[in-house]
Short mmCIF file of C-alpha atoms in Angstrom, two decimals:
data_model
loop_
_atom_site.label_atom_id
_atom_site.label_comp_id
_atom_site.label_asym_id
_atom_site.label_seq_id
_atom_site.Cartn_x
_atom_site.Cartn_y
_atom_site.Cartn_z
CA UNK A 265 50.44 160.76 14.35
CA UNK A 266 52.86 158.18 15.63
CA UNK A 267 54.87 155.82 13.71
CA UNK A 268 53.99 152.01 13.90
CA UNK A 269 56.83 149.46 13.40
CA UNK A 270 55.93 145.84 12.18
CA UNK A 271 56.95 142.76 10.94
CA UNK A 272 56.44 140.55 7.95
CA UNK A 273 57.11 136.78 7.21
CA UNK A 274 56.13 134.25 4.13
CA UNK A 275 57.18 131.39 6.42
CA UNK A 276 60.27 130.61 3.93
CA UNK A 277 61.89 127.28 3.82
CA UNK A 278 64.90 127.54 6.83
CA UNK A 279 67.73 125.58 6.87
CA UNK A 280 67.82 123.29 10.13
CA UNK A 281 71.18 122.96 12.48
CA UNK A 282 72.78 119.87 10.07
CA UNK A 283 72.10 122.55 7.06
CA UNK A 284 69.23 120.73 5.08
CA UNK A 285 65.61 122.73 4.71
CA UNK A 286 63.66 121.85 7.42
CA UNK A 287 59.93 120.24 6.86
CA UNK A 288 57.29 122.72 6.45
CA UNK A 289 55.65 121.52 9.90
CA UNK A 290 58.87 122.53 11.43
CA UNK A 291 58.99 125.44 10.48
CA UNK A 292 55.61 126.70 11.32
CA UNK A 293 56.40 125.75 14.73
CA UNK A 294 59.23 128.39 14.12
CA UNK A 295 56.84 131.28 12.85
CA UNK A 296 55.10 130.79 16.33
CA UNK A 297 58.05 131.11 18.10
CA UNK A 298 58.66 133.85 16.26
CA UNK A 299 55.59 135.86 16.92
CA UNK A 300 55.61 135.35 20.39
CA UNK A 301 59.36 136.89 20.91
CA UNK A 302 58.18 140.09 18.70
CA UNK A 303 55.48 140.44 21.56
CA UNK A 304 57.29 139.77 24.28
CA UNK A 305 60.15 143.19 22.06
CA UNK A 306 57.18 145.08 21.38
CA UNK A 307 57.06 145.32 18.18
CA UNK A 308 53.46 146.36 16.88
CA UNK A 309 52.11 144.22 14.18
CA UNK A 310 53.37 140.82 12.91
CA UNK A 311 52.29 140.06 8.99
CA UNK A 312 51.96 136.18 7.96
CA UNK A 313 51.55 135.77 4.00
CA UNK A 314 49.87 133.28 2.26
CA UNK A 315 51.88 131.25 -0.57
CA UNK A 316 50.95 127.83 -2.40
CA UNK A 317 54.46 126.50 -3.37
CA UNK A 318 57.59 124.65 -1.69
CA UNK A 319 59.52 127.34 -0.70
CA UNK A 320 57.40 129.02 2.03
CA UNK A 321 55.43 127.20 4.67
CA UNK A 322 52.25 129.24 5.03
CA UNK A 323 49.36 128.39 3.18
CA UNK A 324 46.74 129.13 5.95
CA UNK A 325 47.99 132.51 7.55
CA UNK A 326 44.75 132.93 9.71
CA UNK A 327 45.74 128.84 11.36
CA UNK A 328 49.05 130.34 12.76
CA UNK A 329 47.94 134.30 13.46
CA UNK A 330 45.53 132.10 15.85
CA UNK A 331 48.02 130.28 16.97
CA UNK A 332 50.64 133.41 17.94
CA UNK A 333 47.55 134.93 19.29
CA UNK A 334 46.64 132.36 21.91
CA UNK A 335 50.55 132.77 23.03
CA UNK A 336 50.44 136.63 22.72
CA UNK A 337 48.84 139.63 24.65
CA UNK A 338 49.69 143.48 22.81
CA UNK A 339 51.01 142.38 18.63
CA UNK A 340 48.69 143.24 16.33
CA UNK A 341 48.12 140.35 13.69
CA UNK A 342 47.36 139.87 10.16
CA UNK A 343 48.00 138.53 6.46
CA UNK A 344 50.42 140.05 4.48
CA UNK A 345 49.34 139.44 2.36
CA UNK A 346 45.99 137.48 2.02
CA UNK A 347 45.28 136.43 -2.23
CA UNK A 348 41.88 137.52 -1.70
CA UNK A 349 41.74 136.62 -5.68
CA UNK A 350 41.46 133.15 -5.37
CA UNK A 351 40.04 133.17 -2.46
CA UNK A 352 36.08 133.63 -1.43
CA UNK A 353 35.66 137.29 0.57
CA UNK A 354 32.76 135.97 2.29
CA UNK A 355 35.07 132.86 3.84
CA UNK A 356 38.04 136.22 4.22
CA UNK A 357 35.89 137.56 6.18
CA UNK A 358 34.93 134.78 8.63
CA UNK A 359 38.09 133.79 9.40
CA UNK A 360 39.62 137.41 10.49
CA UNK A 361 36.73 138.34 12.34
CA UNK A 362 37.12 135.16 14.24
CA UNK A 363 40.57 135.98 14.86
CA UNK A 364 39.57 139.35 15.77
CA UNK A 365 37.65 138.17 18.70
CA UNK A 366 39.62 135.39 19.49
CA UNK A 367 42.66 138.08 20.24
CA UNK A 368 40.46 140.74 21.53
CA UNK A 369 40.38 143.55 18.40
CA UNK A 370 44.01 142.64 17.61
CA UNK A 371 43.54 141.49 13.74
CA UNK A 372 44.40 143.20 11.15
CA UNK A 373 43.72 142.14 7.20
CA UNK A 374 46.13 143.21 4.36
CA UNK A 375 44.20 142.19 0.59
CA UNK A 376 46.43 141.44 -2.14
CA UNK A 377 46.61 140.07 -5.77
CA UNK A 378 49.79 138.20 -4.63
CA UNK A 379 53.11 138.30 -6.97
CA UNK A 380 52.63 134.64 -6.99
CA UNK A 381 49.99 132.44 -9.45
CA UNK A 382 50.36 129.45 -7.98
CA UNK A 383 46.72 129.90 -5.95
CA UNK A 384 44.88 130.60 -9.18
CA UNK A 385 45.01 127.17 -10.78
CA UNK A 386 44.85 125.07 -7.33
CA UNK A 387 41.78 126.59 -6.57
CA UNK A 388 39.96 126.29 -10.14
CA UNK A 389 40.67 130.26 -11.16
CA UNK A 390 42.03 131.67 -14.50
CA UNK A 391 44.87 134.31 -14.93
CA UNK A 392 42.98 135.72 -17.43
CA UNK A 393 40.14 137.10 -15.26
CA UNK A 394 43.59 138.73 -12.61
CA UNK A 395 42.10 142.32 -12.71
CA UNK A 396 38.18 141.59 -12.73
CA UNK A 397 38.81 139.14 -9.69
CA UNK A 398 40.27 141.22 -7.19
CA UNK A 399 38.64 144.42 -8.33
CA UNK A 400 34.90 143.00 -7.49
CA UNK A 401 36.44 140.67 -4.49
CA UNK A 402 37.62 144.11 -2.80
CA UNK A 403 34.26 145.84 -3.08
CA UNK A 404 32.57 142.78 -1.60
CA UNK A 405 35.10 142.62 1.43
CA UNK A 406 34.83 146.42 1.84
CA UNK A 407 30.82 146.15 1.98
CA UNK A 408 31.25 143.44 4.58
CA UNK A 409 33.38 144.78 6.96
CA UNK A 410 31.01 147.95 6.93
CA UNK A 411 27.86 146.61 6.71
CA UNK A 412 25.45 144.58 8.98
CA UNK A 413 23.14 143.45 6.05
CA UNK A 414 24.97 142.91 2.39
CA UNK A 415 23.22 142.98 -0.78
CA UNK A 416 26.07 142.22 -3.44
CA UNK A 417 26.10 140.91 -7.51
CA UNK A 418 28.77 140.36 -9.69
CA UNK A 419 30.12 138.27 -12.18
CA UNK A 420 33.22 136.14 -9.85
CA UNK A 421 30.92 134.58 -7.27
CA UNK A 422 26.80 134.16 -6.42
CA UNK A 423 24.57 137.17 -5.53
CA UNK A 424 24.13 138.37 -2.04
CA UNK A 425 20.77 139.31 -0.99
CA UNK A 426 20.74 140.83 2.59
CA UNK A 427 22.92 138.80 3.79
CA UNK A 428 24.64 138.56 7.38
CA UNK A 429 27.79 137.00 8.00
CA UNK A 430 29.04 135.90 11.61
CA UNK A 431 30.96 136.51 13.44
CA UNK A 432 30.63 140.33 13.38
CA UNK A 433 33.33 142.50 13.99
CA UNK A 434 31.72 144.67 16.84
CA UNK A 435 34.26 147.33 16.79
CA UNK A 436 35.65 147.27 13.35
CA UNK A 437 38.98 146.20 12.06
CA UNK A 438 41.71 147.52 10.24
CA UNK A 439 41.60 146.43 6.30
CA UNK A 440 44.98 147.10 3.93
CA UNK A 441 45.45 146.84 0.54
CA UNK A 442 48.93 145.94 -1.03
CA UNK A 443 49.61 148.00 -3.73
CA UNK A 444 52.80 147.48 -6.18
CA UNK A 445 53.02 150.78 -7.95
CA UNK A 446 50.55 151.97 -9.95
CA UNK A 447 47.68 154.59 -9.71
CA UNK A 448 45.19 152.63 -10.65
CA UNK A 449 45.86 150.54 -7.56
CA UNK A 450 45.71 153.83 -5.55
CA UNK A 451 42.84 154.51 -6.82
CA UNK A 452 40.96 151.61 -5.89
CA UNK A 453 42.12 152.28 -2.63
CA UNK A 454 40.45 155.83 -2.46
CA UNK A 455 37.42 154.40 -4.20
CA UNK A 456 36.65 151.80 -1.01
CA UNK A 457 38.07 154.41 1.60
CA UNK A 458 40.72 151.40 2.83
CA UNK A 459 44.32 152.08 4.07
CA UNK A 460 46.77 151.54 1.70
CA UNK A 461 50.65 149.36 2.19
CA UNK A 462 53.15 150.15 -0.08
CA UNK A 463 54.93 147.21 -1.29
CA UNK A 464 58.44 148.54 -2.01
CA UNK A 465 60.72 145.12 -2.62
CA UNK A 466 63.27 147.58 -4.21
CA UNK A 467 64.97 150.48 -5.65
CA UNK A 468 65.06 154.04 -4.12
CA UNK A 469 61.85 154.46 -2.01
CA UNK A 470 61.60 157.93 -2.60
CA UNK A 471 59.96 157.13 -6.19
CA UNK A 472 56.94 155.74 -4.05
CA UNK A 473 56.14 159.57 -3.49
CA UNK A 474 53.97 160.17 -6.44
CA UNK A 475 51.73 157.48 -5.75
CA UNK A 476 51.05 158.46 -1.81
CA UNK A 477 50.66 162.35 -3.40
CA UNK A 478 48.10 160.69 -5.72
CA UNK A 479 46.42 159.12 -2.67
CA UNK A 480 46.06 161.84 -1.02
CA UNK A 481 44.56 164.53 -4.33
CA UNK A 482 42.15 161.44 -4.37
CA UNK A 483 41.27 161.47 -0.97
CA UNK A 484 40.49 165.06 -0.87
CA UNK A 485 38.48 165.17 -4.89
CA UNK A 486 36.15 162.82 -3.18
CA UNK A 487 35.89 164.60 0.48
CA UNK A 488 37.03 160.88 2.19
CA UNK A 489 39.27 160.56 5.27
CA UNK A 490 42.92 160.52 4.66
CA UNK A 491 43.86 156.95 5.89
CA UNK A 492 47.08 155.51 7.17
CA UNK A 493 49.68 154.18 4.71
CA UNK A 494 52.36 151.65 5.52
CA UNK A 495 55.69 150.63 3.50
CA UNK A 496 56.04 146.93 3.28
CA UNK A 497 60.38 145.82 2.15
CA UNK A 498 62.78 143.43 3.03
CA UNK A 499 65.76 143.90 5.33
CA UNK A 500 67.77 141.66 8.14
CA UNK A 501 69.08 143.49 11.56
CA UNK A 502 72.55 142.03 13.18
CA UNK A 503 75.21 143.56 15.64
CA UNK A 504 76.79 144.96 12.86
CA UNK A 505 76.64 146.15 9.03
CA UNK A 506 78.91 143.37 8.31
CA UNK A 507 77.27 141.02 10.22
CA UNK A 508 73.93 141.32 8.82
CA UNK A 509 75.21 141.45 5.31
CA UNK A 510 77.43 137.98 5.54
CA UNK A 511 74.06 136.51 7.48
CA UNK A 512 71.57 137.57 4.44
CA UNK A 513 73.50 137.81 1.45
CA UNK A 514 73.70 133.38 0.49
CA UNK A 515 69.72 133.18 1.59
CA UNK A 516 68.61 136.53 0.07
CA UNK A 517 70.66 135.50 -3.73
CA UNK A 518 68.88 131.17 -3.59
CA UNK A 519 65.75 132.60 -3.17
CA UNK A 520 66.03 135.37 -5.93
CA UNK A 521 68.18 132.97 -8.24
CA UNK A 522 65.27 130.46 -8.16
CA UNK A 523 62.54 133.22 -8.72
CA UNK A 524 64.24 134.58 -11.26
CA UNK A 525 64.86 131.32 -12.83
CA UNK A 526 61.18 130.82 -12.95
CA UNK A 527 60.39 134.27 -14.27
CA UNK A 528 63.34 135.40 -16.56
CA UNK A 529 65.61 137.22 -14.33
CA UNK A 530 69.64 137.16 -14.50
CA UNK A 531 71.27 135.82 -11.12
CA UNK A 532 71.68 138.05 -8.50
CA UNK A 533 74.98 139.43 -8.18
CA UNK A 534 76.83 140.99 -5.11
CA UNK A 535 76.78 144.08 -6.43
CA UNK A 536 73.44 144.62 -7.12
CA UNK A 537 72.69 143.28 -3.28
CA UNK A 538 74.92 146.05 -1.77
CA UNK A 539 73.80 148.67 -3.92
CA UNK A 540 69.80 147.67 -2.51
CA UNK A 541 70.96 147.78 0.81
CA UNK A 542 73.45 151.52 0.35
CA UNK A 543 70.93 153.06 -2.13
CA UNK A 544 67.54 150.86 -2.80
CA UNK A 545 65.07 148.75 -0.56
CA UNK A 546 66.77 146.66 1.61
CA UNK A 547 67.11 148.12 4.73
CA UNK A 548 69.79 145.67 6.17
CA UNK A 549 72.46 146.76 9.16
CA UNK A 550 73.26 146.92 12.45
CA UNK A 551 70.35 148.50 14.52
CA UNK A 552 71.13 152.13 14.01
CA UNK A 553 71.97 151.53 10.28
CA UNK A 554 68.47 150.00 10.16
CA UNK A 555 66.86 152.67 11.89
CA UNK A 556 68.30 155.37 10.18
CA UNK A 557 67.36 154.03 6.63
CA UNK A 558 63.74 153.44 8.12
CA UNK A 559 63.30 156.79 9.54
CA UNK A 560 64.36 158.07 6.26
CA UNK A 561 61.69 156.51 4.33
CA UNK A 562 59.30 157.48 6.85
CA UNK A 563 60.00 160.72 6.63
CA UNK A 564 60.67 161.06 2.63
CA UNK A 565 57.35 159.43 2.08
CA UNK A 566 55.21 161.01 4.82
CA UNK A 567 53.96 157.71 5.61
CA UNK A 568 53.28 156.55 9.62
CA UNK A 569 53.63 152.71 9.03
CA UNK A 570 56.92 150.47 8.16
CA UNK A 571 56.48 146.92 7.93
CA UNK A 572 59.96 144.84 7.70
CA UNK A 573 60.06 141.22 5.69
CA UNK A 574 62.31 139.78 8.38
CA UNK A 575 62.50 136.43 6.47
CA UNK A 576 64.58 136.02 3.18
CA UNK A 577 65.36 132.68 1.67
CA UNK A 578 66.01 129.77 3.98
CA UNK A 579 67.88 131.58 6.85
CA UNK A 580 68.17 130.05 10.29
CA UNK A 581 65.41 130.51 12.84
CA UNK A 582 68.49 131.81 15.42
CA UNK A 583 69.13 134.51 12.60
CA UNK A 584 65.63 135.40 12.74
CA UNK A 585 64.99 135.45 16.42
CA UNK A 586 67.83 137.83 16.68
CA UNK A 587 66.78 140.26 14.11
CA UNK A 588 63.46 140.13 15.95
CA UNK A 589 65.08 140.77 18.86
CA UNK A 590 67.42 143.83 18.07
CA UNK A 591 64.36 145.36 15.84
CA UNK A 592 61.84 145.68 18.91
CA UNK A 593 64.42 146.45 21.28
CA UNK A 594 66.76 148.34 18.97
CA UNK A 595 65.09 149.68 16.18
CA UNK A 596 61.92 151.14 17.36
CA UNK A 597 63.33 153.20 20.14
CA UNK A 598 65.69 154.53 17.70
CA UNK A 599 62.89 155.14 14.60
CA UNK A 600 60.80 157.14 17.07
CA UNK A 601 63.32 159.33 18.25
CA UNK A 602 64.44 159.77 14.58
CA UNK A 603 61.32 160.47 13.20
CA UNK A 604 60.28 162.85 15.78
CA UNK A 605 63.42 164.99 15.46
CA UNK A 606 62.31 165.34 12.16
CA UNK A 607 59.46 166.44 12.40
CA UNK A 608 60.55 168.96 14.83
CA UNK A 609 63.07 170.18 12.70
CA UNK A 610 60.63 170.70 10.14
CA UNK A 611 58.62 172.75 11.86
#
């Protein structure tokens, strides 16, 4: 099977030319800008994540995928991911099948629990129901995107008795489910026959390899169809290693030092940045540095999908355009070959 290269984005906060944060309207402008260079590249997919809180701009990812899409003719696009949690799967639904025929089969979904609360209280949901909320959410999605006719019950939302929901999808659509690390989560997975994205935000990939082993004794206990899997991490591609390191490294420790500040952490030190790009999950470099590293955890993992967060902190749109640009013209050439080799070796 061939390897798929995307891209990922929260919308974060960039700094404008003068060096103050730029209004959110401005840059959501930016994000379109964006998606329409990684067509124009060739990259294949370009994630948009949903976040309630200052620091990234998208709170609506389905508003801008449209948006990209009307500007766009080959990128596949979706959420990355979408809270479906808070949100209503019914109202999920409707919005990426309309983007699905708005960009002629080109939407994609990818379902999450989100590392971020903030949607839970702004839309009248408590923390304390996390794990019951997303567990009957999922099978209600998962019924809808196979079904014409939907006859649902549960305790999160009302009863559905034979219901249709329009737009339909016609030929389907591609559903994803973020999962963190655990095997419950792959599991669940299995259990609605969806394809599964590795979130891996750091640390040596390899340790990822347990859970897609799990998938697939799952897969095969229950007779299902072994699905695609895709690895989602951040990284930043420049001329050279230097380059892209000095470009990330102030953006990449504000927006950890204020997570962490929120959630406990120490500050991020340089250290523990160059060890996650040499040894962990940040896959930051010139474009054969980048491609090397990504061809590795392709290959390590046995996965067909990578997924780079190309946005880190409040980084320059110029940055960004130009890691866009050397990762579809770069990159993917260079992950293909690599991966192939590989594989041919292997044989």
């Amino acid at each position: 099977m061939q390897v798929e290269l995307g891209l990922d984005t929260f919308g974060d906060t960039t700094l404008g030319p003068e060096g103050r944060l730029q209004h959110h309207e401005v840059v959501l402008r930016e994000v379109v800008e964006q998606g329409v260079l990684a067509d124009q590249v060739g990259i294949h997919f370009l994630g948009v994540g949903e976040h309630h809180r200052a620091d990234f701009s998208v709170s609506a990812p389905e508003i801008v995928l449209a948006a990209i899409a009307a500007r766009t003719d080959r990128i596949r696009l979706g959420s990355a991911v979408t809270v479906l949690s808070s949100d209503d799967p019914v109202r999920v639904f409707q919005r990426f099948s309309t983007l699905n025929a708005i960009s002629g089969g080109r939407a994609e979904v990818i379902l999450g629990r989100g590392s971020f609360t903030e949607s839970f209280p702004l839309f009248g949901y408590a923390l304390e129901d996390y794990e019951q909320l997303f567990e009957e959410k999922l099978d209600l999605f998962a019924r809808l995107v196979r079904e014409e006719e939907v006859t649902w019950s549960g305790e999160t939302r009302a009863p559905l008795s034979r219901a249709r929901v329009y737009p339909s999808l016609g030929a389907g659509m591609q559903v994803w489910v973020g999962v963190g690390g655990s095997p419950e989560s792959v599991i669940r997975v299995v259990r609605q026959d969806l394809q599964m994205m590795l979130a891996i935000i750091g640390g040596d990939p390899r340790r990822f390899k347990p859970y897609v082993d799990l998938y697939h004794r799952a897969v095969a206990q229950v007779g299902g169809v072994v699905r695609p899997i895709g690895v989602h991490s951040p990284g930043h591609v420049a001329e050279t290693d230097e380059a892209a390191a000095e470009q990330l490294w102030p953006h990449y420790k504000a927006m950890f030092d204020r997570i962490g500040a929120e959630r406990g952490w120490p500050p991020v030190t340089t250290e523990r940045f160059m060890g996650e790009i040499t040894q962990g999950s940040l896959y930051v470099g010139s474009p054969e540095t980048v491609a090397r590293k990504i061809a590795a955890t392709l290959t390590a993992l046995g996965v067909t999908r990578f997924d780079m967060k190309y946005s880190t902190g409040p980084m320059p749109h110029v940055h960004l355009m130009e890691s866009i640009r050397l990762y579809g013209e770069k990159v993917i050439p260079m992950v293909k070959d690599m991966v192939a080799g590989a594989r041919i070796a292997a044989q």
